[in-house]
PDB file of C-alpha atoms in Angstrom:
ATOM      1  CA  MET G   1      23.842  -1.029 -26.751  1.00 57.00           C
ATOM      2  CA  MET G   2      26.752   1.062 -27.626  1.00 61.00           C
ATOM      3  CA  ALA G   3      27.685   1.184 -23.933  1.00 67.00           C
ATOM      4  CA  ASP G   4      27.551  -2.618 -23.782  1.00 74.00           C
ATOM      5  CA  ASP G   5      29.989  -2.855 -26.710  1.00 79.00           C
ATOM      6  CA  PHE G   6      32.261  -0.297 -25.044  1.00 78.00           C
ATOM      7  CA  PHE G   7      32.386  -2.210 -21.763  1.00 78.00           C
ATOM      8  CA  THR G   8      32.796  -5.518 -23.558  1.00 83.00           C
ATOM      9  CA  ASP G   9      35.708  -4.148 -25.589  1.00 84.00           C
ATOM     10  CA  PHE G  10      37.160  -2.474 -22.490  1.00 83.00           C
ATOM     11  CA  GLY G  11      36.867  -5.732 -20.541  1.00 84.00           C
ATOM     12  CA  GLU G  12      38.580  -7.687 -23.312  1.00 87.00           C
ATOM     13  CA  THR G  13      41.347  -5.073 -23.496  1.00 89.00           C
ATOM     14  CA  LEU G  14      41.911  -5.304 -19.748  1.00 88.00           C
ATOM     15  CA  HIS G  15      41.855  -9.091 -19.913  1.00 87.00           C
ATOM     16  CA  GLN G  16      44.410  -9.086 -22.753  1.00 89.00           C
ATOM     17  CA  ALA G  17      46.623  -6.570 -20.915  1.00 90.00           C
ATOM     18  CA  ALA G  18      46.491  -8.704 -17.763  1.00 90.00           C
ATOM     19  CA  LYS G  19      47.496 -11.807 -19.758  1.00 88.00           C
ATOM     20  CA  GLU G  20      50.421  -9.959 -21.328  1.00 89.00           C
ATOM     21  CA  PHE G  21      51.496  -8.556 -17.961  1.00 88.00           C
ATOM     22  CA  THR G  22      51.333 -12.028 -16.417  1.00 88.00           C
ATOM     23  CA  ALA G  23      53.341 -13.488 -19.307  1.00 84.00           C
ATOM     24  CA  LYS G  24      55.999 -10.767 -18.981  1.00 84.00           C
ATOM     25  CA  THR G  25      56.127 -11.205 -15.207  1.00 88.00           C
ATOM     26  CA  ASP G  26      56.490 -14.966 -15.559  1.00 83.00           C
ATOM     27  CA  SER G  27      59.205 -14.428 -18.165  1.00 81.00           C
ATOM     28  CA  PHE G  28      61.008 -11.998 -15.843  1.00 83.00           C
ATOM     29  CA  PHE G  29      60.884 -14.422 -12.913  1.00 87.00           C
ATOM     30  CA  GLU G  30      62.030 -17.302 -15.095  1.00 84.00           C
ATOM     31  CA  SER G  31      64.916 -15.173 -16.369  1.00 84.00           C
ATOM     32  CA  GLN G  32      65.798 -14.181 -12.815  1.00 90.00           C
ATOM     33  CA  LYS G  33      65.731 -17.817 -11.689  1.00 87.00           C
ATOM     34  CA  MET G  34      68.026 -18.717 -14.594  1.00 88.00           C
ATOM     35  CA  ARG G  35      70.411 -15.837 -13.747  1.00 88.00           C
ATOM     36  CA  ASN G  36      70.504 -17.058 -10.137  1.00 92.00           C
ATOM     37  CA  LYS G  37      71.325 -20.586 -11.309  1.00 89.00           C
ATOM     38  CA  ILE G  38      74.045 -19.246 -13.616  1.00 92.00           C
ATOM     39  CA  ASN G  39      75.509 -17.200 -10.745  1.00 91.00           C
ATOM     40  CA  GLY G  40      75.422 -20.295  -8.518  1.00 92.00           C
ATOM     41  CA  GLU G  41      77.303 -22.282 -11.146  1.00 94.00           C
ATOM     42  CA  GLN G  42      79.832 -19.438 -11.535  1.00 92.00           C
ATOM     43  CA  ARG G  43      80.404 -19.413  -7.767  1.00 94.00           C
ATOM     44  CA  GLN G  44      81.079 -23.165  -7.933  1.00 94.00           C
ATOM     45  CA  ILE G  45      83.587 -22.609 -10.759  1.00 93.00           C
ATOM     46  CA  ASP G  46      85.258 -19.787  -8.812  1.00 94.00           C
ATOM     47  CA  GLN G  47      85.522 -22.013  -5.725  1.00 95.00           C
ATOM     48  CA  CYS G  48      87.022 -24.855  -7.787  1.00 94.00           C
ATOM     49  CA  LEU G  49      89.566 -22.452  -9.316  1.00 94.00           C
ATOM     50  CA  LYS G  50      90.412 -21.187  -5.848  1.00 96.00           C
ATOM     51  CA  ASP G  51      90.840 -24.776  -4.626  1.00 96.00           C
ATOM     52  CA  VAL G  52      93.097 -25.616  -7.596  1.00 95.00           C
ATOM     53  CA  GLY G  53      95.149 -22.510  -6.851  1.00 95.00           C
ATOM     54  CA  ASN G  54      95.459 -23.467  -3.196  1.00 95.00           C
ATOM     55  CA  ILE G  55      96.577 -26.992  -4.109  1.00 96.00           C
ATOM     56  CA  ILE G  56      99.234 -25.635  -6.461  1.00 95.00           C
ATOM     57  CA  TYR G  57     100.360 -22.987  -3.978  1.00 94.00           C
ATOM     58  CA  ASN G  58     100.671 -25.600  -1.213  1.00 96.00           C
ATOM     59  CA  LYS G  59     102.853 -27.693  -3.534  1.00 95.00           C
ATOM     60  CA  PHE G  60     105.003 -24.597  -4.098  1.00 94.00           C
ATOM     61  CA  VAL G  61     105.303 -24.037  -0.338  1.00 94.00           C
ATOM     62  CA  GLU G  62     106.278 -27.700   0.122  1.00 96.00           C
ATOM     63  CA  GLY G  63     109.080 -27.208  -2.416  1.00 95.00           C
ATOM     64  CA  GLU G  64     107.677 -29.176  -5.339  1.00 94.00           C
ATOM     65  CA  PRO G  65     108.971 -27.982  -8.697  1.00 94.00           C
ATOM     66  CA  LEU G  66     106.387 -26.084 -10.721  1.00 93.00           C
ATOM     67  CA  HIS G  67     106.283 -24.560 -14.181  1.00 94.00           C
ATOM     68  CA  GLU G  68     108.155 -21.257 -14.084  1.00 94.00           C
ATOM     69  CA  ASP G  69     105.005 -19.197 -14.815  1.00 94.00           C
ATOM     70  CA  VAL G  70     103.158 -20.887 -11.974  1.00 94.00           C
ATOM     71  CA  ALA G  71     106.152 -20.584  -9.647  1.00 94.00           C
ATOM     72  CA  ALA G  72     106.382 -16.846 -10.407  1.00 94.00           C
ATOM     73  CA  LEU G  73     102.720 -16.400  -9.470  1.00 94.00           C
ATOM     74  CA  CYS G  74     103.250 -18.410  -6.297  1.00 94.00           C
ATOM     75  CA  GLU G  75     106.227 -16.215  -5.382  1.00 95.00           C
ATOM     76  CA  GLU G  76     104.053 -13.147  -5.941  1.00 95.00           C
ATOM     77  CA  ILE G  77     101.363 -14.628  -3.671  1.00 95.00           C
ATOM     78  CA  THR G  78     104.006 -15.215  -0.994  1.00 94.00           C
ATOM     79  CA  GLU G  79     105.165 -11.586  -1.270  1.00 95.00           C
ATOM     80  CA  HIS G  80     101.574 -10.373  -0.886  1.00 94.00           C
ATOM     81  CA  LYS G  81     101.042 -12.663   2.114  1.00 91.00           C
ATOM     82  CA  MET G  82     104.196 -11.329   3.746  1.00 92.00           C
ATOM     83  CA  ALA G  83     103.072  -7.741   3.120  1.00 94.00           C
ATOM     84  CA  ILE G  84      99.692  -8.512   4.695  1.00 91.00           C
ATOM     85  CA  ALA G  85     101.378 -10.143   7.704  1.00 88.00           C
ATOM     86  CA  LYS G  86     103.589  -7.079   8.225  1.00 90.00           C
ATOM     87  CA  MET G  87     100.590  -4.750   7.995  1.00 91.00           C
ATOM     88  CA  ARG G  88      98.637  -6.886  10.491  1.00 87.00           C
ATOM     89  CA  GLU G  89     101.576  -6.886  12.886  1.00 88.00           C
ATOM     90  CA  GLU G  90     101.878  -3.108  12.598  1.00 90.00           C
ATOM     91  CA  MET G  91      98.130  -2.666  13.193  1.00 89.00           C
ATOM     92  CA  ALA G  92      98.281  -4.972  16.218  1.00 88.00           C
ATOM     93  CA  ARG G  93     101.340  -3.187  17.590  1.00 87.00           C
ATOM     94  CA  LYS G  94      99.569   0.170  17.299  1.00 89.00           C
ATOM     95  CA  ARG G  95      96.642  -1.266  19.277  1.00 87.00           C
ATOM     96  CA  GLY G  96      98.967  -2.732  21.903  1.00 89.00           C
ATOM     97  CA  GLU G  97      98.349  -6.295  20.687  1.00 90.00           C
ATOM     98  CA  LYS G  98     100.315  -9.026  18.970  1.00 90.00           C
ATOM     99  CA  VAL G  99      99.582 -11.383  16.063  1.00 90.00           C
ATOM    100  CA  CYS G 100      99.386 -15.166  16.231  1.00 90.00           C
ATOM    101  CA  ALA G 101     102.149 -16.633  14.068  1.00 87.00           C
ATOM    102  CA  ALA G 102      99.969 -19.651  13.242  1.00 88.00           C
ATOM    103  CA  CYS G 103      96.704 -18.047  12.105  1.00 88.00           C
ATOM    104  CA  GLY G 104      97.298 -14.290  12.007  1.00 85.00           C
ATOM    105  CA  ALA G 105      94.656 -13.380  14.599  1.00 88.00           C
ATOM    106  CA  SER G 106      95.172 -10.297  16.765  1.00 88.00           C
ATOM    107  CA  LEU G 107      95.695 -11.120  20.429  1.00 91.00           C
ATOM    108  CA  PRO G 108      96.272  -9.262  23.676  1.00 92.00           C
ATOM    109  CA  ARG G 109     100.021  -8.796  24.144  1.00 89.00           C
ATOM    110  CA  GLU G 110      99.978 -10.917  27.325  1.00 91.00           C
ATOM    111  CA  ALA G 111      98.200 -13.919  25.728  1.00 91.00           C
ATOM    112  CA  ARG G 112     100.179 -17.156  25.928  1.00 92.00           C
ATOM    113  CA  PHE G 113      97.856 -19.047  23.556  1.00 93.00           C
ATOM    114  CA  CYS G 114      95.906 -17.888  20.518  1.00 92.00           C
ATOM    115  CA  LEU G 115      92.248 -17.278  21.240  1.00 91.00           C
ATOM    116  CA  GLN G 116      91.357 -18.348  17.677  1.00 91.00           C
ATOM    117  CA  CYS G 117      93.440 -21.448  16.916  1.00 93.00           C
ATOM    118  CA  GLY G 118      94.933 -22.356  20.305  1.00 93.00           C
ATOM    119  CA  ALA G 119      98.546 -22.195  19.136  1.00 92.00           C
ATOM    120  CA  GLU G 120     101.140 -21.309  21.734  1.00 93.00           C
ATOM    121  CA  CYS G 121     102.329 -17.742  21.338  1.00 87.00           C
ATOM    122  CA  GLU G 122     105.859 -16.648  21.985  1.00 80.00           C
ATOM    123  CA  GLU G 123     106.409 -14.001  24.586  1.00 72.00           C
ATOM    124  CA  GLU G 124     107.125 -10.721  22.891  1.00 60.00           C
ATOM    125  CA  PRO G 125     109.916  -8.780  24.499  1.00 56.00           C
ATOM    126  CA  GLU G 126     108.851  -5.459  25.860  1.00 55.00           C
ATOM    127  CA  GLU G 127     109.909  -2.727  23.532  1.00 51.00           C
ATOM    128  CA  GLU G 128     112.585  -0.761  25.272  1.00 48.00           C
ATOM    129  CA  VAL G 129     112.431   2.944  24.949  1.00 45.00           C
ATOM    130  CA  VAL G 130     115.999   3.990  24.419  1.00 48.00           C
ATOM    131  CA  GLU G 131     116.583   7.619  25.120  1.00 52.00           C
ATOM    132  CA  ASP G 132     119.173   9.310  23.025  1.00 51.00           C
ATOM    133  CA  PRO G 133     122.197  10.102  25.135  1.00 52.00           C
ATOM    134  CA  GLU G 134     122.848  13.779  25.374  1.00 56.00           C
ATOM    135  CA  PRO G 135     125.145  14.810  22.592  1.00 52.00           C
ATOM    136  CA  ALA G 136     128.633  15.758  23.668  1.00 52.00           C
ATOM    137  CA  PRO G 137     129.060  19.481  23.675  1.00 53.00           C
ATOM    138  CA  GLU G 138     130.863  20.421  20.536  1.00 53.00           C
ATOM    139  CA  GLU G 139     134.089  22.236  21.023  1.00 49.00           C
ATOM    140  CA  LYS G 140     133.823  25.648  19.561  1.00 48.00           C
ATOM    141  CA  GLU G 141     136.744  26.977  17.676  1.00 52.00           C
ATOM    142  CA  ASP G 142     138.023  30.303  18.825  1.00 52.00           C
ATOM    143  CA  PRO G 143     138.287  32.444  15.726  1.00 51.00           C
ATOM    144  CA  PHE G 144     141.065  34.422  17.370  1.00 55.00           C
ATOM    145  CA  GLU G 145     143.176  31.406  18.166  1.00 50.00           C
ATOM    146  CA  LYS G 146     146.100  30.991  15.779  1.00 52.00           C
ATOM    147  CA  GLU G 147     147.412  27.683  14.597  1.00 49.00           C
ATOM    148  CA  GLU G 148     150.814  26.806  15.812  1.00 48.00           C
ATOM    149  CA  GLY G 149     153.205  25.697  13.238  1.00 43.00           C
TER     150      GLY G 149
END
């Protein structure tokens, strides 16, 4: 009979542990679902902020007057965009390519139209390799030559 009590108690302990484990697992999954929903909402907020920023920046580009703090940030964005464009052009040049002025895509140097956006691309002049002319031989002064005077 003692063995029956042992197994009964053991069975109840296992049953209770399983219930607690299930409750904790359910709680974990519910928390994870809620974190995912929160992250989804945060992504929506981030996208809205990005959209607001783009609207304001486009107004800046179009010449609309903005608050000086906002205008300063827009000017900084423009500087960063110009730096990126220069770096992309340099990268393309090193690869023997060119960059589309409309969308910034890298293109083969001979492309007449952008493969990404279809914009017409200007012909880039071939870079001329200019050899340094030979320097004129410097006249050497004769240390023994006396000045006339």
